[in-house]
């Protein structure tokens, strides 16, 4: 990498294939990550799994909470957002 390029500090890898071992997209992503790590030694790589994870459905409470200020959200709305965030964090 030349001196004009900045170092990438974070890389987010999102897997969305329902296949684990035989997914061509997963294999390609892992190959690219391996090459990336050779040229960007200090990059923090985070993986997010969407293909084999149940993502909660968007509910009326979630929609309502997403479009109003935090201080105006009900406890049900806060719980709906928290449930979605906890699912996606893992």
Short mmCIF file of N, CA and C in Angstrom, two decimals:
data_model
loop_
_atom_site.label_atom_id
_atom_site.label_comp_id
_atom_site.label_asym_id
_atom_site.label_seq_id
_atom_site.Cartn_x
_atom_site.Cartn_y
_atom_site.Cartn_z
N UNK A 1 0.84 -1.16 0.00
CA UNK A 1 0.00 0.00 0.00
C UNK A 1 0.89 1.24 0.00
N UNK A 2 0.63 2.21 -0.83
CA UNK A 2 1.49 3.38 -0.88
C UNK A 2 1.15 4.37 0.22
N UNK A 3 2.00 5.37 0.39
CA UNK A 3 1.86 6.31 1.50
C UNK A 3 0.63 7.21 1.38
N UNK A 4 0.02 7.28 0.21
CA UNK A 4 -1.17 8.11 0.04
C UNK A 4 -2.43 7.42 0.56
N UNK A 5 -2.40 6.12 0.67
CA UNK A 5 -3.57 5.39 1.16
C UNK A 5 -3.54 5.31 2.68
N UNK A 6 -4.71 5.45 3.28
CA UNK A 6 -4.81 5.33 4.72
C UNK A 6 -5.05 3.87 5.09
N UNK A 7 -4.61 3.53 6.27
CA UNK A 7 -4.80 2.18 6.77
C UNK A 7 -6.25 1.99 7.20
N UNK A 8 -6.84 0.88 6.79
CA UNK A 8 -8.21 0.56 7.19
C UNK A 8 -8.15 -0.08 8.57
N UNK A 9 -8.86 0.50 9.53
CA UNK A 9 -8.78 0.02 10.90
C UNK A 9 -9.84 -1.01 11.23
N UNK A 10 -10.97 -0.96 10.55
CA UNK A 10 -12.07 -1.89 10.83
C UNK A 10 -12.62 -2.44 9.52
N UNK A 11 -12.94 -3.72 9.55
CA UNK A 11 -13.54 -4.38 8.40
C UNK A 11 -14.71 -5.21 8.91
N UNK A 12 -15.88 -4.99 8.34
CA UNK A 12 -17.07 -5.75 8.72
C UNK A 12 -17.37 -6.74 7.62
N UNK A 13 -17.42 -8.02 8.00
CA UNK A 13 -17.73 -9.10 7.05
C UNK A 13 -19.13 -9.60 7.39
N UNK A 14 -20.05 -9.50 6.42
CA UNK A 14 -21.43 -9.94 6.64
C UNK A 14 -21.67 -11.18 5.81
N UNK A 15 -21.92 -12.29 6.50
CA UNK A 15 -22.27 -13.54 5.82
C UNK A 15 -23.78 -13.69 5.83
N UNK A 16 -24.34 -13.95 4.65
CA UNK A 16 -25.80 -14.08 4.58
C UNK A 16 -26.24 -15.39 3.94
N UNK A 17 -25.30 -16.23 3.59
CA UNK A 17 -25.65 -17.51 2.99
C UNK A 17 -26.14 -18.48 4.06
N UNK A 18 -27.17 -19.24 3.73
CA UNK A 18 -27.67 -20.26 4.66
C UNK A 18 -26.74 -21.47 4.70
N UNK A 19 -25.88 -21.59 3.71
CA UNK A 19 -24.91 -22.68 3.69
C UNK A 19 -23.70 -22.31 4.54
N UNK A 20 -23.13 -23.32 5.20
CA UNK A 20 -21.93 -23.09 5.98
C UNK A 20 -20.68 -23.52 5.23
N UNK A 21 -20.53 -24.80 5.01
CA UNK A 21 -19.29 -25.33 4.42
C UNK A 21 -19.19 -25.15 2.93
N UNK A 22 -20.26 -25.29 2.20
CA UNK A 22 -20.19 -25.28 0.75
C UNK A 22 -20.62 -23.96 0.10
N UNK A 23 -20.66 -22.92 0.88
CA UNK A 23 -21.08 -21.63 0.33
C UNK A 23 -19.91 -20.98 -0.39
N UNK A 24 -20.07 -20.76 -1.66
CA UNK A 24 -19.01 -20.13 -2.44
C UNK A 24 -18.74 -18.70 -1.97
N UNK A 25 -19.79 -17.99 -1.58
CA UNK A 25 -19.60 -16.62 -1.11
C UNK A 25 -18.79 -16.58 0.19
N UNK A 26 -19.04 -17.54 1.08
CA UNK A 26 -18.26 -17.61 2.33
C UNK A 26 -16.80 -17.94 2.04
N UNK A 27 -16.58 -18.89 1.13
CA UNK A 27 -15.22 -19.26 0.78
C UNK A 27 -14.48 -18.08 0.14
N UNK A 28 -15.16 -17.37 -0.73
CA UNK A 28 -14.55 -16.20 -1.36
C UNK A 28 -14.24 -15.13 -0.32
N UNK A 29 -15.17 -14.88 0.58
CA UNK A 29 -14.94 -13.88 1.62
C UNK A 29 -13.73 -14.25 2.48
N UNK A 30 -13.61 -15.51 2.86
CA UNK A 30 -12.47 -15.93 3.68
C UNK A 30 -11.15 -15.80 2.92
N UNK A 31 -11.16 -16.07 1.64
CA UNK A 31 -9.97 -15.89 0.82
C UNK A 31 -9.58 -14.41 0.78
N UNK A 32 -10.55 -13.55 0.55
CA UNK A 32 -10.29 -12.11 0.51
C UNK A 32 -9.79 -11.59 1.86
N UNK A 33 -10.37 -12.08 2.94
CA UNK A 33 -9.94 -11.67 4.27
C UNK A 33 -8.49 -12.08 4.50
N UNK A 34 -8.14 -13.28 4.10
CA UNK A 34 -6.77 -13.75 4.24
C UNK A 34 -5.78 -12.86 3.50
N UNK A 35 -6.12 -12.48 2.28
CA UNK A 35 -5.26 -11.58 1.51
C UNK A 35 -5.21 -10.19 2.16
N UNK A 36 -6.36 -9.73 2.62
CA UNK A 36 -6.42 -8.41 3.24
C UNK A 36 -5.52 -8.35 4.48
N UNK A 37 -5.54 -9.41 5.28
CA UNK A 37 -4.75 -9.42 6.51
C UNK A 37 -3.24 -9.37 6.22
N UNK A 38 -2.85 -9.81 5.05
CA UNK A 38 -1.43 -9.76 4.69
C UNK A 38 -0.98 -8.34 4.36
N UNK A 39 -1.89 -7.51 3.85
CA UNK A 39 -1.49 -6.15 3.48
C UNK A 39 -1.93 -5.11 4.51
N UNK A 40 -2.90 -5.45 5.34
CA UNK A 40 -3.40 -4.56 6.39
C UNK A 40 -3.31 -5.29 7.72
N UNK A 41 -2.14 -5.26 8.33
CA UNK A 41 -1.89 -6.07 9.52
C UNK A 41 -2.69 -5.65 10.75
N UNK A 42 -3.06 -4.41 10.84
CA UNK A 42 -3.71 -3.90 12.06
C UNK A 42 -5.22 -3.74 11.94
N UNK A 43 -5.82 -4.33 10.94
CA UNK A 43 -7.26 -4.20 10.77
C UNK A 43 -8.00 -5.11 11.74
N UNK A 44 -8.98 -4.54 12.43
CA UNK A 44 -9.87 -5.33 13.30
C UNK A 44 -11.00 -5.85 12.42
N UNK A 45 -11.16 -7.16 12.37
CA UNK A 45 -12.17 -7.78 11.51
C UNK A 45 -13.31 -8.29 12.38
N UNK A 46 -14.51 -7.85 12.06
CA UNK A 46 -15.71 -8.30 12.76
C UNK A 46 -16.59 -9.06 11.78
N UNK A 47 -17.16 -10.14 12.24
CA UNK A 47 -18.06 -10.96 11.42
C UNK A 47 -19.48 -10.81 11.93
N UNK A 48 -20.41 -10.70 11.00
CA UNK A 48 -21.83 -10.72 11.34
C UNK A 48 -22.47 -11.84 10.53
N UNK A 49 -23.26 -12.61 11.21
CA UNK A 49 -23.91 -13.76 10.60
C UNK A 49 -25.39 -13.48 10.43
N UNK A 50 -25.84 -13.45 9.19
CA UNK A 50 -27.26 -13.24 8.92
C UNK A 50 -27.92 -14.47 8.31
N UNK A 51 -27.15 -15.32 7.68
CA UNK A 51 -27.70 -16.46 6.97
C UNK A 51 -28.23 -17.56 7.86
N UNK A 52 -27.63 -17.72 9.03
CA UNK A 52 -28.04 -18.80 9.94
C UNK A 52 -28.56 -18.26 11.27
N UNK A 53 -29.00 -17.04 11.25
CA UNK A 53 -29.47 -16.40 12.46
C UNK A 53 -30.89 -15.89 12.24
N UNK A 54 -31.72 -16.15 13.20
CA UNK A 54 -33.10 -15.63 13.11
C UNK A 54 -33.11 -14.17 13.50
N UNK A 55 -33.46 -13.34 12.56
CA UNK A 55 -33.57 -11.91 12.83
C UNK A 55 -35.02 -11.63 13.18
N UNK A 56 -35.25 -10.92 14.29
CA UNK A 56 -36.64 -10.68 14.68
C UNK A 56 -37.39 -9.85 13.65
N UNK A 57 -38.65 -10.14 13.52
CA UNK A 57 -39.49 -9.37 12.61
C UNK A 57 -39.64 -7.94 13.13
N UNK A 58 -39.79 -7.03 12.21
CA UNK A 58 -40.05 -5.64 12.59
C UNK A 58 -41.50 -5.57 13.05
N UNK A 59 -41.68 -5.03 14.23
CA UNK A 59 -43.02 -4.94 14.81
C UNK A 59 -43.48 -3.47 14.80
N UNK A 60 -44.73 -3.28 15.15
CA UNK A 60 -45.26 -1.92 15.24
C UNK A 60 -44.50 -1.11 16.29
N UNK A 61 -44.14 -1.77 17.40
CA UNK A 61 -43.38 -1.09 18.45
C UNK A 61 -42.00 -0.67 17.95
N UNK A 62 -41.35 -1.54 17.17
CA UNK A 62 -40.03 -1.22 16.63
C UNK A 62 -40.11 0.00 15.71
N UNK A 63 -41.10 -0.02 14.81
CA UNK A 63 -41.26 1.08 13.86
C UNK A 63 -41.54 2.39 14.61
N UNK A 64 -42.43 2.33 15.58
CA UNK A 64 -42.77 3.52 16.34
C UNK A 64 -41.55 4.07 17.06
N UNK A 65 -40.77 3.20 17.68
CA UNK A 65 -39.58 3.62 18.42
C UNK A 65 -38.51 4.20 17.50
N UNK A 66 -38.39 3.64 16.31
CA UNK A 66 -37.34 4.08 15.38
C UNK A 66 -37.57 5.51 14.89
N UNK A 67 -38.81 5.96 14.94
CA UNK A 67 -39.13 7.27 14.38
C UNK A 67 -39.52 8.32 15.43
N UNK A 68 -39.11 8.09 16.67
CA UNK A 68 -39.39 9.12 17.67
C UNK A 68 -38.15 9.29 18.56
N UNK A 69 -38.03 10.43 19.20
CA UNK A 69 -36.88 10.68 20.08
C UNK A 69 -36.84 9.66 21.23
N UNK A 70 -35.64 9.37 21.69
CA UNK A 70 -35.46 8.37 22.76
C UNK A 70 -36.33 8.69 23.97
N UNK A 71 -36.37 9.94 24.35
CA UNK A 71 -37.10 10.30 25.58
C UNK A 71 -38.62 10.10 25.46
N UNK A 72 -39.12 9.93 24.25
CA UNK A 72 -40.56 9.73 24.05
C UNK A 72 -40.96 8.28 23.84
N UNK A 73 -39.99 7.37 23.88
CA UNK A 73 -40.29 5.95 23.63
C UNK A 73 -40.90 5.29 24.85
N UNK A 74 -41.86 4.40 24.58
CA UNK A 74 -42.48 3.62 25.67
C UNK A 74 -41.55 2.45 26.01
N UNK A 75 -41.85 1.79 27.12
CA UNK A 75 -41.05 0.63 27.51
C UNK A 75 -41.17 -0.49 26.48
N UNK A 76 -42.35 -0.70 25.92
CA UNK A 76 -42.52 -1.72 24.89
C UNK A 76 -41.67 -1.41 23.65
N UNK A 77 -41.61 -0.14 23.29
CA UNK A 77 -40.79 0.25 22.14
C UNK A 77 -39.31 0.04 22.43
N UNK A 78 -38.88 0.41 23.62
CA UNK A 78 -37.49 0.19 24.01
C UNK A 78 -37.15 -1.29 24.02
N UNK A 79 -38.06 -2.11 24.51
CA UNK A 79 -37.83 -3.56 24.52
C UNK A 79 -37.72 -4.13 23.12
N UNK A 80 -38.53 -3.63 22.20
CA UNK A 80 -38.48 -4.11 20.81
C UNK A 80 -37.14 -3.77 20.17
N UNK A 81 -36.65 -2.55 20.40
CA UNK A 81 -35.34 -2.17 19.86
C UNK A 81 -34.22 -2.97 20.51
N UNK A 82 -34.30 -3.17 21.79
CA UNK A 82 -33.27 -3.93 22.52
C UNK A 82 -33.21 -5.37 22.03
N UNK A 83 -34.36 -5.97 21.79
CA UNK A 83 -34.40 -7.36 21.29
C UNK A 83 -33.71 -7.46 19.94
N UNK A 84 -33.99 -6.53 19.05
CA UNK A 84 -33.37 -6.54 17.73
C UNK A 84 -31.87 -6.32 17.83
N UNK A 85 -31.44 -5.38 18.65
CA UNK A 85 -30.01 -5.10 18.79
C UNK A 85 -29.26 -6.27 19.41
N UNK A 86 -29.84 -6.92 20.40
CA UNK A 86 -29.19 -8.06 21.03
C UNK A 86 -29.02 -9.21 20.04
N UNK A 87 -30.01 -9.42 19.20
CA UNK A 87 -29.92 -10.47 18.20
C UNK A 87 -28.82 -10.19 17.21
N UNK A 88 -28.71 -8.96 16.76
CA UNK A 88 -27.72 -8.60 15.75
C UNK A 88 -26.32 -8.47 16.30
N UNK A 89 -26.16 -8.23 17.59
CA UNK A 89 -24.83 -8.11 18.19
C UNK A 89 -24.11 -9.42 18.25
N UNK A 90 -24.82 -10.50 18.44
CA UNK A 90 -24.18 -11.81 18.64
C UNK A 90 -23.75 -12.46 17.37
#
